[in-house]
Amino acid sequence: MTQTKDLSPVAEVEPAAHAHLCMPEDSRKRASRRLAIARGHVESIIRMLDDPHVYCVDVLRQIKAVQGALSGAGEVVLRGHLEAHVATAHERGDAHEIIEELMEALKYT
Amino acid sequence: MTQTKDLSPVAEVEPAAHAHLCMPEDSRKRASRRLAIARGHVESIIRMLDDPHVYCVDVLRQIKAVQGALSGAGEVVLRGHLEAHVATAHERGDAHEIIEELMEALKYT
Amino acid sequence: MTQTKDLSPVAEVEPAAHAHLCMPEDSRKRASRRLAIARGHVESIIRMLDDPHVYCVDVLRQIKAVQGALSGAGEVVLRGHLEAHVATAHERGDAHEIIEELMEALKYT
Amino acid sequence: MTQTKDLSPVAEVEPAAHAHLCMPEDSRKRASRRLAIARGHVESIIRMLDDPHVYCVDVLRQIKAVQGALSGAGEVVLRGHLEAHVATAHERGDAHEIIEELMEALKYT
């Protein structure tokens, strides 16, 4: 667990081409709050797994619940991106690029 | 199991009916390791979100990556459950119940 | 659009609020071609199921393959929508509505 | 569309190793019925796409609805497989192989 501190888990992903566009502050705060809840939930599952009597299906359900929370965080980010950057793309003149980039990011859902 | 009652984020989920069956130790350790990595990844996304210049699509990609890690943890747990409990259900005489329970848990993928 | 009211299997879904916007012709043709392939694939699974010796896992794999084909059709439609309608939404002045509508439609992925 | 008749869309997938196990008749009939409904639904979307005034989001929603129907068919098949083949695997002595095979098939969800 402490071991994960050494990993730079974001290192393998290249910054996106449109990284000069900033995330709307409201999305940023809301996504952060949801992720903090998801983190607490992951921690509680790790504690569950210390108990040798824990039951597989209880763990599966908790993992599904965290996945739901992460999807919620992802939705907040996507909505902010659509509003702040995609809806204005035609005016800015980069619609094609920004949509390819988004489709690529959504593929791994 | 009873322990999960104290944890707020998991409180809404009732213990499963077959909670007397224990999770195989190997699955438990491996799921725990994967969740520890996922937790570190969630933490790094929360830190990313402190930066007002962060870009939405970079955050979206990181969230997808964590979702992939959680799916991996879920697979470990599911495989252990199938081997330890489902494959022996006919002998034990609770095949119908254990499969209903599993189908219900998988529904929320 | 009004036409969809006659079709029984699609009857339960209301036409979307922005139904005055038309789908780009290229997306329409490409989505149609992919759906025709998916339909042929569904037909072949139905034929497989006539064989009393068919094996569950073979059927499961075929169903996954069709789901992949449908996701591909959905991607074609989404990309066309983002390019034709979402990227121009700020100019048109309906960004908020069109994004809410899209987020709602994506929810059931 | 007629073109799809030439494709043998099931050809690319190898028969599973446990193909000597037969699918339970009840699952077979129920999966077949659900797939017939899904096929009708796909056909109605193809007809929708003949209308140049069709709206992207209406098509997206219909595609999601078919994906839901296919998931339902997949659940029927999975449940039948778990009951007929996985729950008896320990007695039959092929638990490890049948579970690997299933995990592999579920991966592409």
GROMACS .gro file of C-alpha atoms in nm, chain B residues 74-76 78-79 82-84 86-91 95-96 99-100 102-103 106-107 109, chain D residues 74-76 78-79 82-84 86-91 95-96 99-100 102-103 106-107 109:
model
   46
  183GLY     CA    1  -1.331  -0.722  -0.969
  184GLU     CA    2  -1.210  -0.997  -1.204
  185VAL     CA    3  -0.977  -1.134  -0.939
  187LEU     CA    4  -1.507  -1.304  -0.944
  188ARG     CA    5  -1.261  -1.571  -1.051
  191LEU     CA    6  -1.636  -1.902  -0.922
  192GLU     CA    7  -1.355  -2.142  -0.826
  193ALA     CA    8  -1.413  -2.156  -0.452
  195VAL     CA    9  -1.978  -2.157  -0.759
  196ALA     CA   10  -1.794  -2.462  -0.899
  197THR     CA   11  -1.878  -2.654  -0.579
  198ALA     CA   12  -2.236  -2.530  -0.546
  199HIS     CA   13  -2.407  -2.839  -0.684
  200GLU     CA   14  -2.234  -3.060  -0.428
  204ALA     CA   15  -2.648  -2.367  -0.671
  205HIS     CA   16  -2.970  -2.179  -0.741
  208ILE     CA   17  -2.614  -1.802  -0.883
  209GLU     CA   18  -2.907  -1.565  -0.826
  211LEU     CA   19  -2.402  -1.354  -0.828
  212MET     CA   20  -2.625  -1.248  -1.121
  215LEU     CA   21  -2.296  -0.859  -1.169
  216LYS     CA   22  -2.595  -0.659  -1.289
  218THR     CA   23  -2.134  -0.364  -1.391
  401GLY     CA   24  -2.644  -1.246  -2.243
  402GLU     CA   25  -2.767  -1.271  -1.883
  403VAL     CA   26  -3.003  -1.553  -1.974
  405LEU     CA   27  -2.474  -1.675  -1.849
  406ARG     CA   28  -2.722  -1.784  -1.583
  409LEU     CA   29  -2.352  -2.114  -1.439
  410GLU     CA   30  -2.636  -2.346  -1.335
  411ALA     CA   31  -2.580  -2.624  -1.589
  413VAL     CA   32  -2.015  -2.413  -1.369
  414ALA     CA   33  -2.201  -2.525  -1.054
  415THR     CA   34  -2.123  -2.889  -1.141
  416ALA     CA   35  -1.764  -2.830  -1.252
  417HIS     CA   36  -1.595  -2.951  -0.934
  418GLU     CA   37  -1.774  -3.287  -0.957
  422ALA     CA   38  -1.348  -2.633  -1.278
  423HIS     CA   39  -1.025  -2.455  -1.360
  426ILE     CA   40  -1.373  -2.083  -1.531
  427GLU     CA   41  -1.078  -1.961  -1.738
  429LEU     CA   42  -1.579  -1.804  -1.889
  430MET     CA   43  -1.356  -1.524  -1.757
  433LEU     CA   44  -1.677  -1.212  -2.002
  434LYS     CA   45  -1.376  -0.988  -2.059
  436THR     CA   46  -1.830  -0.703  -2.198
   0.00000   0.00000   0.00000
